[in-house]
mmCIF file of C-alpha atoms in Angstrom:
data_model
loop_
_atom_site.group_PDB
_atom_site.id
_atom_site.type_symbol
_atom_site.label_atom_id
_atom_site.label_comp_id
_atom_site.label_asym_id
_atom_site.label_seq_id
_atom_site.Cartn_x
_atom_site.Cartn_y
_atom_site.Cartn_z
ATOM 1 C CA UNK A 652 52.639 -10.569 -22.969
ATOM 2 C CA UNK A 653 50.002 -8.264 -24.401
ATOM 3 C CA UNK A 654 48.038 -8.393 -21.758
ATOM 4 C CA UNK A 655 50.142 -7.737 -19.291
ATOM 5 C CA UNK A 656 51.199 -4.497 -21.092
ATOM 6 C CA UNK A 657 48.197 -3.275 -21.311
ATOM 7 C CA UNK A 658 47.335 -3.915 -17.483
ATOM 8 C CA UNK A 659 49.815 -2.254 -16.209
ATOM 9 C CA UNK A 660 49.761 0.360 -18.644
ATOM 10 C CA UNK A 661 45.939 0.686 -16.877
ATOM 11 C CA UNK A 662 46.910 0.602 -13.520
ATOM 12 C CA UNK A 663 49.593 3.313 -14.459
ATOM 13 C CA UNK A 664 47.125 5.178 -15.460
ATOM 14 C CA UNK A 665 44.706 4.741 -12.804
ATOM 15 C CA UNK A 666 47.461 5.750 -9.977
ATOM 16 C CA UNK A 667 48.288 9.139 -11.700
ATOM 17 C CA UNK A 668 44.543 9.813 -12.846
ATOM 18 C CA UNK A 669 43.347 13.267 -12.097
ATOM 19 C CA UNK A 670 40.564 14.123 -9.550
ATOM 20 C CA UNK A 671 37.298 15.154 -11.857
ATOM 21 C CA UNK A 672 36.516 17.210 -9.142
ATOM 22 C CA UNK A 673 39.436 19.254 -8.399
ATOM 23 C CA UNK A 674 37.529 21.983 -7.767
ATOM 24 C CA UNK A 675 36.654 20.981 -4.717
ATOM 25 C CA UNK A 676 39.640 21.061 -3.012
ATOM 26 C CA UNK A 677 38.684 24.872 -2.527
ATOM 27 C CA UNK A 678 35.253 25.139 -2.688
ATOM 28 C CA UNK A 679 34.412 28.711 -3.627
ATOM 29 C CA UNK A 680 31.172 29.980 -2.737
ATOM 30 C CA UNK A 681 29.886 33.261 -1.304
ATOM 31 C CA UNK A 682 29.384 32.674 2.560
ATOM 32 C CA UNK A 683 31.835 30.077 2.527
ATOM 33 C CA UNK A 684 34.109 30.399 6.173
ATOM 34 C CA UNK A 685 37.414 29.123 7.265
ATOM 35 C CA UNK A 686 38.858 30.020 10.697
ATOM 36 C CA UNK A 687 42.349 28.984 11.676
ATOM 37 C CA UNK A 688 44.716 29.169 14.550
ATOM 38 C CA UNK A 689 48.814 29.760 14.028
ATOM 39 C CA UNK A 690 51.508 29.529 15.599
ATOM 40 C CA UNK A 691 54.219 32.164 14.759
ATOM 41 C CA UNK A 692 57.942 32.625 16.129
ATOM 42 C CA UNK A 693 56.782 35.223 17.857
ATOM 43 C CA UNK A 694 52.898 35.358 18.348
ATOM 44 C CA UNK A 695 49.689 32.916 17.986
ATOM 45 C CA UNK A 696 46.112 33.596 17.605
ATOM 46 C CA UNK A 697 43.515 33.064 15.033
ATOM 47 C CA UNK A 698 41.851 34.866 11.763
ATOM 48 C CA UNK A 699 38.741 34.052 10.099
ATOM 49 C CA UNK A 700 38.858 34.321 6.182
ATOM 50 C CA UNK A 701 35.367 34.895 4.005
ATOM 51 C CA UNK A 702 34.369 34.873 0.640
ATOM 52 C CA UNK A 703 32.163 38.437 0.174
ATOM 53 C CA UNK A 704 31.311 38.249 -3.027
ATOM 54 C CA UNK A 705 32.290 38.223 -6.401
ATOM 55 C CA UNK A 706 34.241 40.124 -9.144
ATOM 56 C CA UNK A 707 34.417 39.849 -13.338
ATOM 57 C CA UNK A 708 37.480 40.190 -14.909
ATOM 58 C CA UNK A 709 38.551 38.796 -18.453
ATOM 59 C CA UNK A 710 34.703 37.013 -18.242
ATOM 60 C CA UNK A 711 36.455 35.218 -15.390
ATOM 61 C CA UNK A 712 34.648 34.900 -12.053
ATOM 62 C CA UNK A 713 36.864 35.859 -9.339
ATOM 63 C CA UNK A 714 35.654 35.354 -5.259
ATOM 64 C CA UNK A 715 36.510 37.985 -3.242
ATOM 65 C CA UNK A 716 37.996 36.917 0.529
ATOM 66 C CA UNK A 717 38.011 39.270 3.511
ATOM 67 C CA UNK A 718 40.436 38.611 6.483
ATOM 68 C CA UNK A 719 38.821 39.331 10.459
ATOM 69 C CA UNK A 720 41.623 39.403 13.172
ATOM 70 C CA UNK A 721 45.727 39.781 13.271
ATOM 71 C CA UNK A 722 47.458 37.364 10.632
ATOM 72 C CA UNK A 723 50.901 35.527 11.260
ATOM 73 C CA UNK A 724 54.056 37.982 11.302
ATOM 74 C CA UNK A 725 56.603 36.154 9.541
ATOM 75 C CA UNK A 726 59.915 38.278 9.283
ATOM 76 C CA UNK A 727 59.130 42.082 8.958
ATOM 77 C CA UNK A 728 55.395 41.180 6.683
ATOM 78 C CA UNK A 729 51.949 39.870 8.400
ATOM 79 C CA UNK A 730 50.223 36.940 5.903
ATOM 80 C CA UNK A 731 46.884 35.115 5.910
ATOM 81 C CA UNK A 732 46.647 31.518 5.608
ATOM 82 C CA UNK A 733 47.245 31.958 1.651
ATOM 83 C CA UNK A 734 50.564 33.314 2.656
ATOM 84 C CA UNK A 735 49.833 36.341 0.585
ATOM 85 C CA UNK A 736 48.238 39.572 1.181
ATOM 86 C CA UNK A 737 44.276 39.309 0.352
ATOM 87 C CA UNK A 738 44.131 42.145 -1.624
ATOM 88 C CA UNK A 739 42.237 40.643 -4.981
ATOM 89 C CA UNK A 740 39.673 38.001 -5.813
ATOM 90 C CA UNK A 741 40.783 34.510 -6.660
ATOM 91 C CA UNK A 742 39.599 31.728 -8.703
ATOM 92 C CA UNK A 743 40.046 28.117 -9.866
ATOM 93 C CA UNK A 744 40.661 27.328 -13.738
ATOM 94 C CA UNK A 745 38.440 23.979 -13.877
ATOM 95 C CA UNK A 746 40.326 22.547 -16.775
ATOM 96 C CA UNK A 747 44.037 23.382 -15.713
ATOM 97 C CA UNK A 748 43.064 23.306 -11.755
ATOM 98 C CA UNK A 749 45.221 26.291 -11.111
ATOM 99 C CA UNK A 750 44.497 28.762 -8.193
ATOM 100 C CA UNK A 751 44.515 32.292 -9.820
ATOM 101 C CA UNK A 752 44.603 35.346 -7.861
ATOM 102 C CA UNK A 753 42.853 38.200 -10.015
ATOM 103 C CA UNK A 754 46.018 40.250 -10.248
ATOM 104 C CA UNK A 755 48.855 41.477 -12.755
ATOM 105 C CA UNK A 756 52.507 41.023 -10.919
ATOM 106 C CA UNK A 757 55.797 39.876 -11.630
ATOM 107 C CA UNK A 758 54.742 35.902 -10.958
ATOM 108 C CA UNK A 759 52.196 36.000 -13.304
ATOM 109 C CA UNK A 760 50.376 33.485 -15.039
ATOM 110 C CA UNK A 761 48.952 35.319 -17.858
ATOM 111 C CA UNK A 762 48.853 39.370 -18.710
ATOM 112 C CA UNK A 763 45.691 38.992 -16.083
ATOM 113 C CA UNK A 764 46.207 37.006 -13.417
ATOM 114 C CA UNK A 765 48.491 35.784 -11.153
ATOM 115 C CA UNK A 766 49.606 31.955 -10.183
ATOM 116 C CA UNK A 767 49.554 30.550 -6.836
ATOM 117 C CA UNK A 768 48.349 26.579 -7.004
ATOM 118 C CA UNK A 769 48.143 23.928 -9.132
ATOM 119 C CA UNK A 770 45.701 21.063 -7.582
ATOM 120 C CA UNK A 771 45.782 18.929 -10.614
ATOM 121 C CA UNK A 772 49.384 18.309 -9.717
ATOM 122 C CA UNK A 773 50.538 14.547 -8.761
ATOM 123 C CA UNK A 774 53.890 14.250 -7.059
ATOM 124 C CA UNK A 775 55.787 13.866 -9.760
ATOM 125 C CA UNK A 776 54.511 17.124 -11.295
ATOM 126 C CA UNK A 777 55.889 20.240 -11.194
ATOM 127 C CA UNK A 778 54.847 23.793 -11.842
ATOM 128 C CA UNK A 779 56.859 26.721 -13.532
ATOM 129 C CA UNK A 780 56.331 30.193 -13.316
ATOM 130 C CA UNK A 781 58.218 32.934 -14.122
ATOM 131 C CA UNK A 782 59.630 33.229 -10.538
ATOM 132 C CA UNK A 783 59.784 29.539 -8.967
ATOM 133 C CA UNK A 784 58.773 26.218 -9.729
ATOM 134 C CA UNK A 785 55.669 24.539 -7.302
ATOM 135 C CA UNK A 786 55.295 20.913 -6.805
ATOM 136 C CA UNK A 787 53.171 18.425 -5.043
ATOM 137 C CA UNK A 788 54.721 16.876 -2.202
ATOM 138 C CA UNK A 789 52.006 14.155 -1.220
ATOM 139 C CA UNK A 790 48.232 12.908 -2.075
ATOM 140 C CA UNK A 791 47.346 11.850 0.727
ATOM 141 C CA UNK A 792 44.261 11.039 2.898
ATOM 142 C CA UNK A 793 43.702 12.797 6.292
ATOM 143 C CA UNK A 794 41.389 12.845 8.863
ATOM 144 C CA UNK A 795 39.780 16.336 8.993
ATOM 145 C CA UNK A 796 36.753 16.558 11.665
ATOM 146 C CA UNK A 797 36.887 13.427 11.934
ATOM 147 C CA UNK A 798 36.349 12.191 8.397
ATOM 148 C CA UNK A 799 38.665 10.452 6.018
ATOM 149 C CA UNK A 800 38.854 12.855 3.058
ATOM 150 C CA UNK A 801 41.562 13.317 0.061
ATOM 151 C CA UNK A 802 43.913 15.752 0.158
ATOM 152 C CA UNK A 803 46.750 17.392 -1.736
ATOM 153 C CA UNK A 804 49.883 19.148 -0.403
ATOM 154 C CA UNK A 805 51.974 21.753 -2.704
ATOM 155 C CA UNK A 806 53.973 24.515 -2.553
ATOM 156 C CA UNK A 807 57.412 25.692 -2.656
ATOM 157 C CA UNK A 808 60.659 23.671 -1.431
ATOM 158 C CA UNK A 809 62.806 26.232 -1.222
ATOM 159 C CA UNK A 810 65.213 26.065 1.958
ATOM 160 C CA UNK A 811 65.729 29.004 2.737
ATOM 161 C CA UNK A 812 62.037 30.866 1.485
ATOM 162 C CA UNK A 813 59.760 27.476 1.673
ATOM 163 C CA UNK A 814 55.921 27.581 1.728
ATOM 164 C CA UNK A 815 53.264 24.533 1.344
ATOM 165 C CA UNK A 816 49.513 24.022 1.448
ATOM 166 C CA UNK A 817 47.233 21.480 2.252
ATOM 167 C CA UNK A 818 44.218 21.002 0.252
ATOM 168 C CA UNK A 819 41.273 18.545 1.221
ATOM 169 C CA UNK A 820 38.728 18.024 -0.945
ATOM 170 C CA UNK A 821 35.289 19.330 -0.081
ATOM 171 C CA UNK A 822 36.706 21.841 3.105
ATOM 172 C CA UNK A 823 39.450 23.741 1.515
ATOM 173 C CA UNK A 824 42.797 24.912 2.597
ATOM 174 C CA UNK A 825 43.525 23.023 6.084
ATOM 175 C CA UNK A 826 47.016 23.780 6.752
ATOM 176 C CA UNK A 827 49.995 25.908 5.527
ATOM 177 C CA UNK A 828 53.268 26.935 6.939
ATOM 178 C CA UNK A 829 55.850 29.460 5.261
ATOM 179 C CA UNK A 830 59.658 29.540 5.826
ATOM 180 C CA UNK A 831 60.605 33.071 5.992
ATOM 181 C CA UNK A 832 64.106 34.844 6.426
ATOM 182 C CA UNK A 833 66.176 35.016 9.491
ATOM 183 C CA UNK A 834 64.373 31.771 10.777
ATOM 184 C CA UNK A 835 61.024 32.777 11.216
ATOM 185 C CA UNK A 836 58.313 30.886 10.249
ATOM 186 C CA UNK A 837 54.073 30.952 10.320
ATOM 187 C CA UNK A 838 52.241 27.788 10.468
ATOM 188 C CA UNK A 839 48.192 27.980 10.026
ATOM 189 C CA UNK A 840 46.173 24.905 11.103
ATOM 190 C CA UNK A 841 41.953 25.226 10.020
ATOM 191 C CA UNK A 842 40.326 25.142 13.294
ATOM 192 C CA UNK A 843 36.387 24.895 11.490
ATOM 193 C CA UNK A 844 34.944 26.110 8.800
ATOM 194 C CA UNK A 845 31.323 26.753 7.024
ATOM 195 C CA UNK A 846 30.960 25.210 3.407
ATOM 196 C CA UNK A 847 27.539 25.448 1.699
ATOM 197 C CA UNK A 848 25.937 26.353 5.060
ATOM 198 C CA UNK A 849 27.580 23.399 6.960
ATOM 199 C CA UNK A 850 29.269 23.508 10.162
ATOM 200 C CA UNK A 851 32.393 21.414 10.347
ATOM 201 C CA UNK A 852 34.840 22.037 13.320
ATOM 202 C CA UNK A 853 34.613 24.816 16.170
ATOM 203 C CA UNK A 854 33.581 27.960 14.538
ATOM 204 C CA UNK A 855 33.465 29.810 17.640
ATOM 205 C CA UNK A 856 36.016 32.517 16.201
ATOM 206 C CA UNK A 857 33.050 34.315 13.845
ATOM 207 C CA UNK A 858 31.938 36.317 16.402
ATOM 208 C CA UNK A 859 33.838 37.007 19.205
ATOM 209 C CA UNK A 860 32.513 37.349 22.942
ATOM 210 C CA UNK A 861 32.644 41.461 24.045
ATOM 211 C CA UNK A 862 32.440 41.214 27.912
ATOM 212 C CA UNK A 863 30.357 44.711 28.457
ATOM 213 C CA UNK A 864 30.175 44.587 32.297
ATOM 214 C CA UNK A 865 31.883 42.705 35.058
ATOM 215 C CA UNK A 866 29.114 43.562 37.617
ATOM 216 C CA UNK A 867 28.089 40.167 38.486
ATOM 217 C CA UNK A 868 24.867 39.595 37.428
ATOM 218 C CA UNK A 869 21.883 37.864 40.093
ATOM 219 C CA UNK A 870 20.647 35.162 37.816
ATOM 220 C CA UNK A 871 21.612 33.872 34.357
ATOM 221 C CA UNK A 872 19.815 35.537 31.600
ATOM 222 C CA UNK A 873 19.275 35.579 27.734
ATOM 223 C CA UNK A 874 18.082 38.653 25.742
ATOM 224 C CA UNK A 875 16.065 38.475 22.797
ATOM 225 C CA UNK A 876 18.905 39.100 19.841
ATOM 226 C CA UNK A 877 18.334 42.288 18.081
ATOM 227 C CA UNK A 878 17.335 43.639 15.333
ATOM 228 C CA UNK A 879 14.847 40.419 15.074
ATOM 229 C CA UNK A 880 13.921 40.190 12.101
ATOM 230 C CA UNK A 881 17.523 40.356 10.906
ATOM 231 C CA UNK A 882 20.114 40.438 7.587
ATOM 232 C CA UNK A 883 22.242 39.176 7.795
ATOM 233 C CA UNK A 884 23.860 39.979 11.200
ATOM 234 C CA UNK A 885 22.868 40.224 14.798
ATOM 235 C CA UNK A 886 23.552 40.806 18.099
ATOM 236 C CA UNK A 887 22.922 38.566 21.652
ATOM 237 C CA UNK A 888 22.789 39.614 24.994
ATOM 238 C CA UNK A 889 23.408 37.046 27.914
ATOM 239 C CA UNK A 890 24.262 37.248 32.057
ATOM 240 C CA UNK A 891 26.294 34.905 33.326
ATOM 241 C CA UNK A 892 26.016 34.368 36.910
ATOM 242 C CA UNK A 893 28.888 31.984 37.701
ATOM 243 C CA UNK A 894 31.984 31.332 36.503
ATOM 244 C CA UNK A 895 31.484 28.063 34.153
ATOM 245 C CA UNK A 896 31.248 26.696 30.442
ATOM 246 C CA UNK A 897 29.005 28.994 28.366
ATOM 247 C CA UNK A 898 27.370 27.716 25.335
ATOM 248 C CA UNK A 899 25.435 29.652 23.241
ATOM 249 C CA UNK A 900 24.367 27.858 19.730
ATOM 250 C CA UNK A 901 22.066 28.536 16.680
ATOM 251 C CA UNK A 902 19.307 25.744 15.624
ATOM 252 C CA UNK A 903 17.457 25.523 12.586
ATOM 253 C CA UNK A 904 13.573 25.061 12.600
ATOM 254 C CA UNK A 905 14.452 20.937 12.572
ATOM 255 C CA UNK A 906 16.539 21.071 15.403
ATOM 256 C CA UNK A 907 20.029 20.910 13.524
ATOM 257 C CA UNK A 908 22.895 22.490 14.799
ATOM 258 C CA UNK A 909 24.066 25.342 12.307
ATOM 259 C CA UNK A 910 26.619 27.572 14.386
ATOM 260 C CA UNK A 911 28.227 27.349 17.669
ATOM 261 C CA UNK A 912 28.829 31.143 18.592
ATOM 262 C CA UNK A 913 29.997 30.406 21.886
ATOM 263 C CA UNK A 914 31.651 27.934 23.475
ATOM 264 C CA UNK A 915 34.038 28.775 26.359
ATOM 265 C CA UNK A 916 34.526 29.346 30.059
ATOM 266 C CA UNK A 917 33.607 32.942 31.007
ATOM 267 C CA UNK A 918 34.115 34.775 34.678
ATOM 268 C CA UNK A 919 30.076 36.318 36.007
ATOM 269 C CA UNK A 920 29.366 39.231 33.867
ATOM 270 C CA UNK A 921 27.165 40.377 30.924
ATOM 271 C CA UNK A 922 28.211 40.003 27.774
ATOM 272 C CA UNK A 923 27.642 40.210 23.641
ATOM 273 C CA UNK A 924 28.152 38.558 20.841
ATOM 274 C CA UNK A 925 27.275 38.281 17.281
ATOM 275 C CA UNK A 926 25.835 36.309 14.323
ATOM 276 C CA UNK A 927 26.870 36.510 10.577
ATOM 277 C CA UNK A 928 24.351 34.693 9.263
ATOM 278 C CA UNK A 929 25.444 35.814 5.419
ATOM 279 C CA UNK A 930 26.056 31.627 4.942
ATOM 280 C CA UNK A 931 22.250 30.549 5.710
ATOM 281 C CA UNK A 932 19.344 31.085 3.961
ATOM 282 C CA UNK A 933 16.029 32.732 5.018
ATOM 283 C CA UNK A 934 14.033 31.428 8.000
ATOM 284 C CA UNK A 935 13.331 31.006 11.801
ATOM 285 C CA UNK A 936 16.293 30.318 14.156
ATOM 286 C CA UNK A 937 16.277 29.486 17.625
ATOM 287 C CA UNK A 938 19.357 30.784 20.069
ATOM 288 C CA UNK A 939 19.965 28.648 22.993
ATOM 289 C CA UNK A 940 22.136 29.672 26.273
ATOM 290 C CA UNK A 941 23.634 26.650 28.578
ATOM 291 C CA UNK A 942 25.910 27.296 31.304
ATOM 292 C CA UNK A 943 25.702 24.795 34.680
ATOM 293 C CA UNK A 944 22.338 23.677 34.791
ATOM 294 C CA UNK A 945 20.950 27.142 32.620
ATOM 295 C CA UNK A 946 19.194 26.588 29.468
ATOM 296 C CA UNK A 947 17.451 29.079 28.137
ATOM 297 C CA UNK A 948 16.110 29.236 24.241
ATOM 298 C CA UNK A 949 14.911 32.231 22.359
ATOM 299 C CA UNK A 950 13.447 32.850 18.972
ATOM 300 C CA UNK A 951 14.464 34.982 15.599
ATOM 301 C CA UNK A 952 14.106 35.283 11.960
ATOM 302 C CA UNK A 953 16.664 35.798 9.191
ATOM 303 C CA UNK A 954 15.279 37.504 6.145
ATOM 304 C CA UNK A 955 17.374 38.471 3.060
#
């Protein structure tokens, strides 16, 4: 009879035993890149979220994020995929796995800082703060680009003001959706993302394609990015001579695949784009142009 206590006190244990890595489930790292797509009541499009850099405050490290394109109207505000304006650095405590945002308010956590997560949560956790209680709906495993990995959903179940989150370990936030008033709601969905200087997704968002002339070019052609040597961003030239797939992607000096820049069907015309490269470290790059049976490859050199 002992022993069967104590077993299942084990396996109790076991099932409700918290990740050692929680951290992970929002790996913060300068460079670090998540681009999304949503789906509002009334609009859609995309916004790319990256860390900057990094603030102290309290002898707490906080990671600044910086938000490219139009976020998600929901009712009469606009939100990012944090469903809060990105406005101060945020943070993870390691031994409480809460998701700080480097900010005094009215929900706050401490005199300091403000509460938003809580990834050590299981689902029969919950989380009070001084304006609502969080939880964690499910731990479950998904399939994010293509890969089985853990994740954790929490958030607010509210009816009539509901908002949730989807963690997975090692990417970062993959999904949220807000309920807001009068019916309106915003639903973000990670479309790729850059974590320690690997590609996982399409990441096609970063830079944007500028279409600078629609005089239709006489042959395909590929310009020699510039400035070259670079840091850490800079711009490509190409012609397109026929309407078609365009691909234009960054190697390493191996041969490996570090950032798809462009990957779409585009009318004849010249065009630019661009290359943050704040993510990669120091080196030679090669640029490479396919469209039809075009290839074309060019050379350049990051230096920080």
């Amino acid at each position: 009879m002992k022993t069967f206590i104590l077993m299942l006190f084990f396996n109790f244990t076991l099932l409700f035993a918290q990740d050692t890595g929680i951290v992970k489930y929002l790996p913060l790292k300068t460079g670090n890149i998540w681009i999304y797509n949503y789906i509002g009541s009334s609009s859609s499009g995309s916004v790319k979220l990256t860390i900057t850099g990094t603030v102290i405050n309290n002898s707490h490290i906080f990671y600044n994020l910086s938000q490219t394109g139009t976020p998600c109207a929901c009712s009469f505000n606009s939100y990012s995929p944090f469903l809060t304006q990105l406005n101060s650095g945020i943070r993870i405590d390691s031994s409480t796995g809460n998701i700080l945002w480097n900010r005094p308010g009215t929900c706050t956590w401490n005199l300091n800082e403000s509460f938003l997560d809580s990834l050590k949560m299981n689902p029969v956790n919950l989380v009070n703060t001084s304006c609502y209680t969080t939880s964690c709906q499910d731990t479950n495993n998904q399939n994010i680009f293509g890969t089985s990995l853990k994740t954790k959903l929490v958030g607010l179940p509210v009816p009539t003001y509901y908002m949730f989150r989807r963690y997975a370990k090692g990417i970062g936030l993959v999904y949220s959706v807000m309920g807001c008033y009068a019916g309106t709601t915003c639903v973000y969905t990670l479309r790729g993302c850059v974590i320690d200087g690997i590609v996982y997704g399409d990441t096609s968002y970063l830079t944007g394609v500028n279409q600078i002339s629609t005089e239709i070019p006489d042959k395909f052609e590929l310009q020699q990015n510039y400035p070259n040597p670079f840091n850490p961003t800079t711009h490509f030239g190409f012609r397109i001579a026929e309407f078609g797939l365009v691909r234009l992607t960054v190697f390493d000096v191996l041969g490996k695949e570090v950032q798809l820049l462009v990957n779409e069907e585009l009318q004849p015309g010249s065009y630019e784009t661009e290359w943050d490269a704040s993510a990669y470290p120091s080196g030679v790059y090669f640029y490479k142009l396919e469209s039809g049976s075009f290839t074309e490859t060019k050379k350049m050199v990051l230096i920080k």
